[in-house]
Coordinates of C-alpha atoms in Angstrom, one line a residue:
Chain A
M1 CA -126.8 -154.9 124.0
N2 CA -127.4 -153.1 120.7
W3 CA -127.5 -155.8 118.0
A4 CA -128.5 -153.5 115.2
Y5 CA -125.5 -151.3 115.9
I6 CA -123.1 -154.4 116.0
F7 CA -124.3 -155.5 112.6
E8 CA -124.3 -152.0 111.1
F9 CA -120.8 -151.4 112.4
A10 CA -119.5 -154.8 111.2
I11 CA -121.0 -154.5 107.8
T12 CA -119.7 -150.9 107.3
Q13 CA -116.2 -152.2 108.1
A14 CA -116.6 -155.3 105.9
L15 CA -117.3 -153.0 102.9
G16 CA -115.0 -150.2 104.1
P17 CA -111.5 -149.1 102.9
T18 CA -109.6 -151.6 105.0
A19 CA -111.5 -154.5 103.4
V20 CA -110.5 -153.1 100.0
V21 CA -106.9 -152.9 101.0
Y22 CA -106.8 -156.5 102.3
A23 CA -108.8 -157.8 99.3
L24 CA -106.1 -156.3 97.0
A25 CA -103.3 -157.7 99.1
A26 CA -104.9 -161.1 99.2
I27 CA -105.5 -161.1 95.4
G28 CA -101.7 -160.6 95.1
L29 CA -101.0 -163.5 97.5
N30 CA -103.5 -165.6 95.5
I31 CA -101.3 -165.1 92.4
H32 CA -98.2 -166.0 94.4
F33 CA -99.5 -168.9 96.5
G34 CA -102.8 -170.0 95.1
Y35 CA -101.7 -170.2 91.5
T36 CA -97.9 -170.4 91.5
G37 CA -97.1 -171.9 94.9
L38 CA -94.8 -169.1 95.9
L39 CA -94.7 -168.4 99.7
N40 CA -94.6 -164.7 100.1
F41 CA -94.6 -163.7 103.8
G42 CA -93.7 -160.2 103.0
Q43 CA -96.8 -158.8 101.3
A44 CA -96.7 -155.9 103.7
G45 CA -93.3 -155.0 102.2
F46 CA -94.8 -154.8 98.7
M47 CA -97.7 -152.7 100.1
A48 CA -95.2 -150.4 101.9
V49 CA -93.1 -149.9 98.8
G50 CA -96.2 -149.0 96.7
A51 CA -97.4 -146.7 99.4
Y52 CA -94.1 -144.9 100.3
G53 CA -93.1 -144.8 96.6
T54 CA -96.2 -142.8 96.0
A55 CA -96.2 -140.7 99.1
A56 CA -92.5 -139.8 99.1
S57 CA -92.6 -138.9 95.4
V58 CA -95.3 -136.4 96.0
V59 CA -94.4 -135.0 99.5
T60 CA -90.6 -135.2 99.4
F61 CA -89.8 -134.8 95.7
G62 CA -92.8 -132.7 94.8
I63 CA -94.0 -134.5 91.6
P64 CA -97.7 -134.8 90.8
L65 CA -99.8 -137.6 92.3
W66 CA -100.4 -139.5 89.1
A67 CA -96.7 -139.7 88.5
G68 CA -96.2 -140.7 92.1
L69 CA -98.6 -143.6 91.6
L70 CA -96.5 -144.8 88.7
V71 CA -93.4 -144.5 90.8
G72 CA -95.0 -146.5 93.6
L73 CA -96.1 -149.3 91.3
L74 CA -92.7 -149.3 89.6
A75 CA -91.1 -149.6 93.0
T76 CA -93.0 -152.8 93.7
V77 CA -91.8 -154.3 90.4
V78 CA -88.2 -153.4 91.5
L79 CA -88.8 -155.1 94.9
A80 CA -90.1 -158.2 93.2
L81 CA -87.0 -158.3 91.0
I82 CA -84.6 -157.8 93.9
L83 CA -86.3 -160.5 95.9
G84 CA -86.9 -162.9 93.0
V85 CA -83.5 -162.9 91.3
P86 CA -81.6 -164.7 94.1
T87 CA -84.4 -166.8 95.6
L88 CA -86.7 -168.0 92.8
R89 CA -84.1 -170.6 91.7
L90 CA -84.1 -172.1 95.2
R91 CA -86.7 -174.0 97.1
A92 CA -90.0 -172.2 98.0
D93 CA -89.0 -171.7 101.6
Y94 CA -86.1 -169.4 100.7
L95 CA -88.5 -166.9 99.2
A96 CA -90.6 -167.1 102.4
I97 CA -87.6 -166.2 104.5
A98 CA -86.3 -163.5 102.2
T99 CA -89.7 -161.8 101.8
I100 CA -90.5 -161.7 105.5
A101 CA -87.0 -160.3 106.3
A102 CA -87.3 -157.7 103.4
A103 CA -90.6 -156.5 104.6
E104 CA -89.3 -155.8 108.1
I105 CA -86.1 -154.2 106.7
L106 CA -88.3 -151.9 104.6
R107 CA -90.6 -151.0 107.5
R108 CA -87.6 -150.1 109.6
I109 CA -86.1 -148.0 106.9
F110 CA -89.3 -146.0 106.5
Q111 CA -89.5 -145.6 110.2
S112 CA -85.9 -144.7 110.8
V113 CA -84.7 -141.3 112.0
T114 CA -81.9 -141.4 109.5
F115 CA -84.3 -141.2 106.6
S116 CA -87.0 -139.1 108.3
D117 CA -86.3 -136.3 105.8
T118 CA -87.4 -138.5 103.0
F119 CA -90.0 -140.9 104.6
G120 CA -91.1 -138.9 107.6
G121 CA -89.9 -141.3 110.3
S122 CA -92.4 -142.8 112.7
T123 CA -95.0 -140.0 112.1
G124 CA -94.9 -140.9 108.4
L125 CA -96.0 -138.7 105.4
S126 CA -99.1 -136.8 104.7
G127 CA -100.5 -134.2 102.4
F128 CA -100.2 -136.2 99.1
A129 CA -103.8 -137.1 98.7
R130 CA -105.3 -133.6 97.9
D131 CA -105.3 -134.2 94.1
F132 CA -107.1 -137.5 94.7
Y133 CA -109.9 -136.0 96.8
A134 CA -110.2 -133.1 94.4
L135 CA -111.6 -135.5 91.9
N136 CA -114.3 -136.6 94.4
P137 CA -117.7 -136.4 92.7
Y138 CA -119.6 -137.0 96.0
T139 CA -120.5 -133.9 98.0
E140 CA -122.7 -135.5 100.6
T141 CA -122.8 -138.6 102.7
V142 CA -123.7 -141.6 100.6
S143 CA -126.3 -143.9 102.1
L144 CA -126.8 -147.5 101.2
G145 CA -129.9 -148.6 103.1
F146 CA -129.0 -148.9 106.7
I147 CA -125.3 -148.2 106.3
S148 CA -123.8 -144.9 105.1
F149 CA -120.3 -143.6 104.2
R150 CA -119.0 -140.0 104.4
N151 CA -118.4 -138.5 101.0
T152 CA -114.6 -138.9 101.2
T153 CA -114.9 -142.6 102.2
A154 CA -117.4 -143.1 99.5
W155 CA -114.9 -141.8 96.9
V156 CA -112.2 -144.1 98.2
L157 CA -114.6 -147.1 98.1
T158 CA -115.7 -146.3 94.6
V159 CA -112.1 -146.3 93.3
G160 CA -111.1 -149.1 95.7
W161 CA -113.8 -151.6 94.8
G162 CA -113.4 -150.6 91.1
L163 CA -109.7 -151.6 91.4
V164 CA -110.7 -154.9 93.1
L165 CA -113.1 -155.6 90.3
L166 CA -110.5 -154.8 87.7
S167 CA -107.9 -156.9 89.5
C168 CA -110.3 -159.9 89.6
L169 CA -110.9 -159.5 85.9
I170 CA -107.2 -159.6 85.2
V171 CA -106.7 -162.6 87.4
W172 CA -109.7 -164.3 85.8
A173 CA -108.4 -163.8 82.3
A174 CA -104.8 -164.6 83.1
T175 CA -105.5 -167.8 85.0
K176 CA -107.9 -169.2 82.5
S177 CA -105.3 -168.8 79.8
P178 CA -102.3 -171.0 78.8
W179 CA -100.2 -168.6 80.9
G180 CA -102.2 -169.5 84.0
R181 CA -101.9 -173.1 83.1
V182 CA -98.1 -172.8 83.3
L183 CA -98.4 -171.2 86.7
K184 CA -100.6 -173.9 88.1
S185 CA -98.3 -176.5 86.6
I186 CA -95.3 -174.9 88.3
R187 CA -97.3 -175.1 91.6
E188 CA -97.7 -178.8 91.0
D189 CA -94.2 -179.8 89.8
E190 CA -91.5 -177.4 88.6
D191 CA -89.3 -180.1 87.0
A192 CA -92.2 -181.5 84.9
V193 CA -92.8 -178.0 83.5
R194 CA -89.1 -177.5 82.9
S195 CA -88.9 -180.9 81.0
L196 CA -91.6 -179.6 78.7
G197 CA -89.5 -176.6 77.6
K198 CA -90.9 -173.8 79.8
N199 CA -88.7 -171.2 81.4
V200 CA -90.0 -171.8 85.0
Y201 CA -87.8 -169.1 86.5
W202 CA -89.2 -166.4 84.3
Y203 CA -92.8 -167.5 85.0
K204 CA -92.2 -167.4 88.7
M205 CA -90.7 -164.0 88.3
Q206 CA -93.8 -162.8 86.4
A207 CA -96.1 -164.2 89.1
L208 CA -94.0 -162.5 91.8
I209 CA -94.2 -159.1 90.0
L210 CA -97.9 -159.4 89.2
G211 CA -98.9 -160.4 92.8
G212 CA -96.5 -157.7 94.2
L213 CA -98.2 -155.1 92.0
F214 CA -101.6 -156.0 93.5
G215 CA -100.1 -155.7 96.9
G216 CA -98.6 -152.3 96.0
L217 CA -102.0 -151.2 94.8
G218 CA -103.4 -152.2 98.2
G219 CA -100.8 -150.1 100.0
I220 CA -101.7 -147.1 97.8
V221 CA -105.4 -147.4 98.5
L222 CA -104.6 -147.7 102.2
I223 CA -102.6 -144.4 102.4
L224 CA -105.1 -142.6 100.1
S225 CA -107.9 -143.6 102.4
Q226 CA -106.3 -142.2 105.5
S227 CA -104.4 -139.4 103.7
A228 CA -101.3 -140.5 105.5
A229 CA -98.5 -143.1 105.1
V230 CA -97.5 -144.5 108.6
P231 CA -94.9 -147.2 109.0
T232 CA -96.8 -149.2 111.6
D233 CA -99.5 -150.0 109.0
F234 CA -97.0 -152.2 107.2
A235 CA -96.0 -154.5 110.1
T236 CA -95.9 -158.3 109.7
N237 CA -99.5 -158.7 111.0
T238 CA -100.7 -156.9 107.9
T239 CA -99.2 -159.7 105.8
F240 CA -100.8 -162.4 108.0
F241 CA -104.2 -160.7 107.9
A242 CA -104.0 -160.8 104.1
W243 CA -103.0 -164.5 104.3
A244 CA -106.0 -165.2 106.6
C245 CA -108.3 -163.5 104.1
L246 CA -106.9 -165.6 101.3
L247 CA -107.2 -168.9 103.1
L248 CA -110.6 -168.0 104.5
G249 CA -112.0 -167.3 101.0
G250 CA -110.2 -170.1 99.3
A251 CA -106.9 -170.0 97.4
A252 CA -106.7 -170.5 93.6
R253 CA -110.2 -169.1 93.2
V254 CA -110.7 -165.7 91.5
W255 CA -113.2 -164.4 94.1
G256 CA -111.8 -166.3 97.1
P257 CA -109.5 -163.5 98.4
V258 CA -112.2 -160.8 97.9
V259 CA -114.9 -162.7 99.8
G260 CA -112.3 -163.8 102.3
A261 CA -111.4 -160.1 103.0
I262 CA -115.0 -159.1 103.4
I263 CA -115.8 -162.0 105.8
F264 CA -112.6 -161.5 107.7
W265 CA -113.3 -157.8 108.4
F266 CA -116.9 -158.5 109.2
L267 CA -116.0 -161.2 111.8
L268 CA -113.2 -159.2 113.3
N269 CA -115.3 -156.1 113.8
F270 CA -118.5 -158.0 114.7
L271 CA -116.6 -159.9 117.5
G272 CA -114.8 -156.7 118.6
E273 CA -118.0 -154.7 119.0
F274 CA -119.8 -157.6 120.5
F275 CA -117.3 -158.1 123.3
S276 CA -116.9 -154.4 123.7
Q277 CA -120.6 -154.0 124.4
M278 CA -120.5 -157.1 126.7
T279 CA -117.9 -155.5 128.9
R280 CA -118.8 -151.8 128.7
G281 CA -120.1 -149.5 131.4
A282 CA -120.3 -149.5 135.1
D283 CA -122.4 -152.7 135.2
P284 CA -121.2 -154.8 132.3
I285 CA -123.1 -157.9 131.0
L286 CA -120.0 -160.1 131.5
P287 CA -118.7 -159.9 135.1
T288 CA -115.3 -158.2 135.3
W289 CA -113.6 -161.3 136.9
L290 CA -114.4 -163.1 133.6
M291 CA -113.3 -160.4 131.2
T292 CA -112.3 -156.8 131.4
E293 CA -112.7 -154.1 128.7
T294 CA -109.0 -154.4 127.8
Q295 CA -109.3 -158.1 127.4
A296 CA -112.4 -157.7 125.3
S297 CA -110.4 -156.0 122.5
L298 CA -108.1 -159.0 122.3
I299 CA -110.5 -161.9 122.6
R300 CA -111.7 -161.4 119.0
F301 CA -108.3 -162.5 117.8
I302 CA -108.4 -165.6 119.9
I303 CA -111.8 -166.6 118.6
L304 CA -110.9 -165.7 115.0
G305 CA -107.7 -167.8 115.3
L306 CA -109.6 -170.7 116.6
G307 CA -112.1 -170.3 113.8
L308 CA -109.3 -170.3 111.2
M309 CA -107.9 -173.5 112.8
L310 CA -111.3 -175.2 112.6
L311 CA -111.6 -174.0 109.0
M312 CA -108.3 -175.5 108.1
I313 CA -109.2 -178.8 109.7
F314 CA -112.8 -179.2 108.4
R315 CA -112.7 -177.2 105.2
P316 CA -109.0 -176.8 104.2
Q317 CA -109.9 -175.6 100.7
G318 CA -111.5 -172.4 102.2
I319 CA -115.1 -171.3 101.5
F320 CA -114.7 -171.3 97.7
G321 CA -112.1 -173.9 97.1
D322 CA -112.6 -177.1 95.2
R323 CA -112.6 -180.1 97.6
R324 CA -111.8 -182.6 94.7
E325 CA -108.6 -180.8 94.0
L326 CA -107.5 -181.0 97.5
A327 CA -108.5 -184.6 98.0
I328 CA -105.9 -185.7 95.4
D329 CA -103.2 -184.4 97.7
A330 CA -104.3 -186.7 100.5
R331 CA -102.9 -189.9 99.0
Chain B
M1 CA -85.2 -186.8 60.2
P2 CA -82.7 -187.2 57.3
A3 CA -84.0 -189.1 54.4
D4 CA -83.3 -192.8 54.3
T5 CA -80.9 -192.6 51.4
N6 CA -78.3 -194.9 52.7
A7 CA -79.6 -197.9 54.7
T8 CA -76.2 -198.7 56.1
T9 CA -75.6 -195.4 58.0
T10 CA -79.1 -194.5 59.3
G11 CA -81.6 -196.0 61.6
P12 CA -81.4 -199.2 63.7
A13 CA -80.2 -201.4 60.8
A14 CA -76.8 -199.5 60.7
L15 CA -76.1 -200.8 64.2
Q16 CA -75.5 -204.3 63.0
G17 CA -71.9 -205.4 63.0
L18 CA -70.6 -202.5 65.1
A19 CA -67.9 -203.2 67.6
T20 CA -69.1 -203.9 71.2
E21 CA -66.5 -201.6 72.8
P22 CA -67.7 -198.9 75.3
G23 CA -68.3 -195.6 73.5
V24 CA -68.1 -197.1 70.0
P25 CA -68.8 -194.5 67.3
K26 CA -72.2 -194.8 65.6
P27 CA -72.8 -194.1 61.9
D28 CA -75.4 -191.4 62.5
P29 CA -75.3 -190.2 66.1
I30 CA -78.0 -187.7 67.3
L31 CA -76.4 -187.4 70.7
V32 CA -72.6 -187.4 71.4
G33 CA -71.0 -187.0 74.8
D34 CA -67.4 -186.8 75.9
K35 CA -65.7 -187.1 79.3
I36 CA -68.8 -186.5 81.3
K37 CA -68.0 -186.6 84.9
R38 CA -70.2 -185.9 88.0
S39 CA -69.3 -186.7 91.6
F40 CA -71.3 -186.2 94.8
G41 CA -68.7 -185.6 97.5
G42 CA -66.1 -188.3 97.2
L43 CA -68.3 -190.6 95.1
T44 CA -68.0 -190.5 91.4
A45 CA -71.6 -191.2 90.1
V46 CA -70.9 -190.7 86.4
D47 CA -67.6 -190.9 84.6
V48 CA -68.4 -191.5 80.9
A49 CA -65.5 -191.3 78.5
H50 CA -67.5 -191.3 75.3
I51 CA -71.2 -192.0 74.4
E52 CA -73.0 -191.9 71.1
V53 CA -76.7 -192.5 70.5
Q54 CA -77.8 -193.6 67.0
R55 CA -80.5 -191.6 65.4
G56 CA -83.8 -193.3 64.7
A57 CA -83.0 -196.3 66.9
I58 CA -84.2 -197.4 70.3
T59 CA -81.2 -197.5 72.7
A60 CA -81.4 -199.0 76.1
L61 CA -79.3 -197.9 79.1
I62 CA -79.0 -200.6 81.6
G63 CA -76.9 -201.4 84.6
P64 CA -77.2 -202.4 88.2
N65 CA -78.6 -200.1 90.9
G66 CA -76.4 -197.1 91.4
A67 CA -74.6 -197.4 88.1
G68 CA -75.3 -193.7 87.4
K69 CA -78.0 -194.1 84.7
T70 CA -80.4 -191.6 86.1
T71 CA -77.6 -189.2 86.9
L72 CA -76.4 -189.4 83.3
F73 CA -80.0 -188.7 82.2
N74 CA -80.1 -185.7 84.5
L75 CA -76.8 -184.4 83.1
L76 CA -77.7 -184.8 79.5
T77 CA -81.0 -183.1 79.9
G78 CA -79.7 -180.1 81.9
F79 CA -81.4 -181.1 85.1
D80 CA -78.0 -181.5 86.8
K81 CA -74.6 -179.9 86.1
P82 CA -71.5 -182.0 85.5
D83 CA -68.1 -181.4 87.0
S84 CA -66.6 -181.6 83.5
G85 CA -67.5 -182.9 80.1
R86 CA -69.1 -181.9 76.8
W87 CA -72.0 -183.2 74.9
S88 CA -74.0 -182.2 71.9
F89 CA -77.4 -182.8 70.4
N90 CA -77.7 -182.7 66.6
D91 CA -74.1 -181.4 66.5
K92 CA -75.0 -178.4 68.6
S93 CA -73.3 -178.2 72.0
L94 CA -75.5 -178.4 75.1
D95 CA -72.8 -177.0 77.5
G96 CA -74.6 -175.1 80.2
V97 CA -77.9 -175.1 78.4
P98 CA -80.7 -175.0 80.9
A99 CA -83.2 -177.9 81.0
F100 CA -86.1 -176.0 79.4
K101 CA -83.9 -175.0 76.4
V102 CA -82.7 -178.6 76.0
A103 CA -86.4 -179.6 75.8
R104 CA -87.1 -176.9 73.2
R105 CA -84.3 -178.2 71.0
G106 CA -86.1 -181.5 70.8
M107 CA -84.7 -183.7 73.6
V108 CA -87.5 -184.4 76.0
R109 CA -87.3 -186.7 79.1
T110 CA -89.7 -188.4 81.4
F111 CA -89.0 -189.2 85.1
Q112 CA -88.4 -192.3 87.1
L113 CA -91.1 -191.2 89.5
T114 CA -93.8 -189.9 87.2
K115 CA -94.4 -186.2 87.4
V116 CA -98.0 -185.8 86.3
L117 CA -99.5 -182.5 87.4
A118 CA -102.0 -184.0 89.8
K119 CA -104.4 -181.1 90.2
L120 CA -104.7 -180.5 86.5
T121 CA -107.0 -182.5 84.3
V122 CA -105.5 -185.0 81.8
I123 CA -106.2 -182.8 78.8
E124 CA -104.7 -179.7 80.6
N125 CA -101.6 -181.8 81.2
M126 CA -101.4 -182.5 77.5
R127 CA -102.0 -178.9 76.4
L128 CA -99.2 -177.8 78.6
G129 CA -96.7 -179.8 76.6
A130 CA -97.2 -177.8 73.4
T131 CA -94.4 -175.4 72.6
G132 CA -94.6 -171.9 71.2
Q133 CA -98.0 -171.1 72.7
R134 CA -99.0 -167.4 72.1
G135 CA -101.3 -167.7 75.2
E136 CA -98.3 -168.4 77.4
K137 CA -97.1 -164.8 77.1
F138 CA -98.8 -162.7 79.8
L139 CA -100.0 -159.8 77.8
S140 CA -101.6 -161.9 75.0
A141 CA -102.9 -164.3 77.6
L142 CA -105.4 -161.7 78.8
F143 CA -107.0 -161.6 75.4
R144 CA -108.6 -164.9 74.5
P145 CA -109.1 -164.2 70.7
L146 CA -105.3 -163.9 70.3
W147 CA -104.7 -167.6 71.3
K148 CA -108.0 -169.3 70.9
S149 CA -107.4 -170.8 67.5
Q150 CA -103.9 -172.1 68.5
E151 CA -105.4 -173.6 71.6
D152 CA -108.0 -175.4 69.5
E153 CA -105.3 -176.8 67.3
I154 CA -103.3 -177.9 70.4
T155 CA -106.4 -179.5 71.8
R156 CA -107.0 -181.5 68.6
R157 CA -103.4 -182.7 68.6
A158 CA -103.7 -183.6 72.3
D159 CA -106.9 -185.5 71.7
D160 CA -105.3 -187.5 68.9
L161 CA -102.4 -188.5 71.2
L162 CA -104.8 -189.3 74.1
A163 CA -106.7 -191.7 71.8
R164 CA -103.5 -193.3 70.7
F165 CA -102.4 -193.8 74.3
T166 CA -105.9 -195.0 75.2
L167 CA -106.4 -192.2 77.7
D168 CA -109.3 -190.5 75.9
A169 CA -111.8 -191.9 78.5
K170 CA -109.8 -190.1 81.2
R171 CA -109.7 -186.7 79.4
E172 CA -111.5 -184.7 82.0
D173 CA -110.2 -186.5 85.1
F174 CA -107.6 -185.0 87.4
A175 CA -104.2 -186.5 86.5
G176 CA -103.8 -187.3 90.2
S177 CA -106.6 -189.9 90.0
L178 CA -104.8 -192.0 87.4
S179 CA -103.1 -195.3 88.2
G180 CA -99.4 -195.7 88.1
G181 CA -99.4 -197.2 84.6
Q182 CA -101.8 -194.6 83.2
R183 CA -99.5 -191.9 84.6
K184 CA -96.6 -193.4 82.7
L185 CA -98.7 -193.3 79.6
L186 CA -99.8 -189.7 80.2
E187 CA -96.2 -188.6 80.8
M188 CA -95.1 -190.2 77.5
A189 CA -98.0 -188.7 75.6
R190 CA -97.3 -185.3 77.2
A191 CA -93.7 -185.5 76.2
L192 CA -94.8 -186.1 72.6
M193 CA -96.8 -182.8 72.7
V194 CA -93.4 -181.1 72.6
D195 CA -92.7 -183.0 69.3
P196 CA -89.2 -184.2 70.3
E197 CA -86.7 -185.8 68.1
L198 CA -85.1 -187.7 71.0
V199 CA -87.4 -189.1 73.7
M200 CA -85.6 -190.1 76.9
L201 CA -87.6 -192.4 79.1
D202 CA -86.4 -193.0 82.7
E203 CA -87.7 -196.5 83.7
P204 CA -90.9 -196.4 81.7
M205 CA -91.9 -199.8 83.1
A206 CA -91.4 -199.2 86.8
G207 CA -94.6 -199.7 88.7
V208 CA -96.6 -200.7 85.6
N209 CA -98.9 -203.7 85.9
P210 CA -98.1 -206.6 83.5
A211 CA -101.3 -206.1 81.5
L212 CA -100.3 -202.5 80.6
K213 CA -96.7 -203.5 79.9
Q214 CA -97.4 -204.9 76.5
S215 CA -99.3 -201.9 75.3
L216 CA -96.6 -199.6 76.7
L217 CA -94.0 -201.6 74.8
G218 CA -96.0 -201.1 71.7
H219 CA -96.1 -197.4 72.3
V220 CA -92.3 -197.1 72.7
K221 CA -91.9 -199.0 69.5
S222 CA -94.3 -196.7 67.7
L223 CA -92.1 -193.8 68.7
R224 CA -89.4 -195.3 66.5
E225 CA -91.9 -195.8 63.7
D226 CA -92.7 -192.1 64.0
G227 CA -89.0 -191.5 63.2
R228 CA -88.1 -190.5 66.7
T229 CA -85.0 -191.6 68.6
V230 CA -85.6 -193.3 72.0
L231 CA -83.1 -193.6 74.8
F232 CA -84.4 -195.3 77.9
V233 CA -83.3 -196.6 81.3
E234 CA -84.7 -199.9 82.3
H235 CA -84.3 -202.8 84.7
D236 CA -86.8 -205.0 83.0
M237 CA -84.6 -207.3 80.9
D238 CA -87.6 -208.7 78.9
M239 CA -88.4 -205.2 77.8
V240 CA -84.8 -204.5 76.9
R241 CA -84.5 -207.7 74.8
D242 CA -87.9 -207.1 73.2
I243 CA -87.6 -203.6 71.9
S244 CA -84.1 -202.2 71.9
D245 CA -81.9 -202.0 68.9
W246 CA -78.8 -201.2 70.9
V247 CA -77.9 -201.6 74.6
I248 CA -75.4 -199.5 76.6
V249 CA -74.4 -201.0 79.9
M250 CA -73.2 -198.9 82.8
A251 CA -71.6 -200.0 86.0
Q252 CA -70.2 -197.8 88.7
G253 CA -70.6 -194.6 86.6
E254 CA -68.8 -196.0 83.5
I255 CA -69.9 -197.5 80.3
V256 CA -68.6 -201.1 80.5
A257 CA -70.1 -202.6 77.3
E258 CA -72.3 -201.9 74.3
G259 CA -74.0 -204.0 71.7
T260 CA -77.2 -205.5 70.4
P261 CA -79.3 -207.1 73.1
A262 CA -78.1 -210.6 72.3
Q263 CA -74.5 -209.5 72.2
V264 CA -74.8 -207.7 75.5
M265 CA -76.5 -210.5 77.3
A266 CA -73.7 -212.9 76.4
D267 CA -71.0 -210.4 77.2
E268 CA -68.7 -211.4 80.1
R269 CA -68.3 -207.7 81.2
V270 CA -72.0 -207.3 81.6
I271 CA -72.4 -210.5 83.6
D272 CA -69.6 -209.4 85.8
A273 CA -71.2 -206.0 86.3
Y274 CA -74.5 -207.6 87.4
L275 CA -73.3 -210.6 89.3
G276 CA -69.8 -209.7 90.4
A277 CA -66.6 -210.8 88.7
H278 CA -66.3 -214.0 90.7
H279 CA -69.8 -215.3 90.6
D280 CA -68.8 -218.6 89.1
T281 CA -65.5 -219.1 90.9
D282 CA -65.1 -221.1 94.1
L283 CA -64.3 -218.4 96.7
T284 CA -61.9 -220.7 98.6
E285 CA -59.6 -220.5 95.6
L286 CA -59.2 -216.8 95.9
D287 CA -56.7 -215.2 98.1
E288 CA -57.9 -213.2 100.9
E289 CA -56.8 -209.9 99.5
A290 CA -59.0 -210.2 96.5
V291 CA -62.0 -211.1 98.7
Q292 CA -61.3 -208.0 100.8
A293 CA -61.2 -205.8 97.7
E294 CA -64.4 -207.3 96.4
A295 CA -66.2 -206.6 99.7
E296 CA -65.0 -203.0 99.6
A297 CA -66.2 -202.5 96.1
E298 CA -69.6 -203.9 97.1
L299 CA -69.8 -201.5 100.0
D300 CA -69.0 -198.6 97.7
Q301 CA -71.7 -199.7 95.5
E302 CA -74.2 -199.9 98.2
E303 CA -73.4 -196.3 99.3
E304 CA -74.0 -195.3 95.7
V305 CA -77.4 -196.9 95.8
K306 CA -78.3 -194.9 98.8
K307 CA -77.2 -191.8 97.1
D308 CA -79.2 -192.6 94.1
D309 CA -82.3 -193.3 96.0

């Protein structure tokens, strides 16, 4: 049992590119759900559109990366408009259904043989990130005490956490303003807001666009970090991991999704490595009749799911949430 | 508000001596509706031939359960769409105007079941009511100096209103922690943040304890003194008698009578609407057919009540 390695591995992952991606996706969901009360179960779709918008622009249509990034972000805005126009006038659950379906449709389009000339089919697209790594100022492995990152990863993380910081700053400024007050009021009671002369539909649309943009940014960081856009990265579990990050950290809090993402990836990798070591080798610590190596890679999801359930029961506001706000609902 | 140049055509005084027919024209109407009809399936909830609301007066809308009062409210304020009909506010048509634009034009409503924003503080509830806020546009929202001064002014106005409605002690409390009566007060105060010309109150007295009722009555009267017009739905006849200048009576979706509180309460049609047409007749004298028809009408009405609830 190598505890030092377990911690080193888990912390590296908790600060790594995946955590950045999920932090950004969860920040988007926080705008949707935490502040506006919109149920977006298709954040993976927004991520995919941002990612493929960028990758396909560069690889298939040969435009420079910076322009590709703009195309990717613009594509998430278009997706938000397409989803929002028909559903935002309806009850919240309609948006949930429309988003989860749209995300799956998009993933299947990106994966399809028909469009493989444009989106690369199931092997995806690669070779668009060269311009990004050309800007890398790091030439050697970057060491932070007992964890270290390769120079390319360090560059992704610098940009990625910088984007997270910037996003949090925008969320902070926006939600502390009268604009944010309207969003929170819509979350509480749409009709009351309407009766006071606010265009509820347009505010919900703005929230959907803004949150979708953060999701698209997450998708872009994801494909830059692995220099490839692969359709399986944007399956529904991506959306639900982002939701888990948000609820773990606490919705309607600026830092909630970021801390949630870090803790989520720490726990997931900690448990994964722990059980992997417990079942590894010819004479594993856990007897094979109790758990095999294959089962070990799955048990972390069971434990994490159980943990999330307990969290929702005993601390439903998440780690950072405000208990008083929630208690009012209990009447 | 137009200047009080002619006492006989403006304000509550001008209502004296008007005919008590349904839909009687008012000397200075702020709200005029024509042939407003709304049905839910086979049931006609509202079928109003003509309605006028006098500017600067307090008008009560009364009627038995299921008479269509709240539905009419929803239609007039754009929260529901009628099957047919036209209505105008300050001589401007409100056909197909969405609810938020109706509010911006100066016609603000409250709700039968109060809609306070539970997880916002009382003062935040109030601030939300102010219109034309620069900080409510996304790009300027990000830069505090652009809206700070306006926000301060809004806060001052909100504090004044909170003091007037005796809610200043609750300023920093979550609105969800207020009592039923305080919620009614907050909703009314918040509606005033929009600075409306016409305030529409849907059952302002429902669920309010008797101690608070008097002060609430005073607040409604003070709206008229501010020069605002009030239209309210109410079941509490004491309140109707006490504060309204004019009463419109609805039954089964139609306006059946109008008049001053005293006139309305003596009106045969109103008593019929509330108690049934034969409340003082010996039933044995009626032929069976009439009794049958009566029973059917009653059943219809009950259905309507369910729909309304």
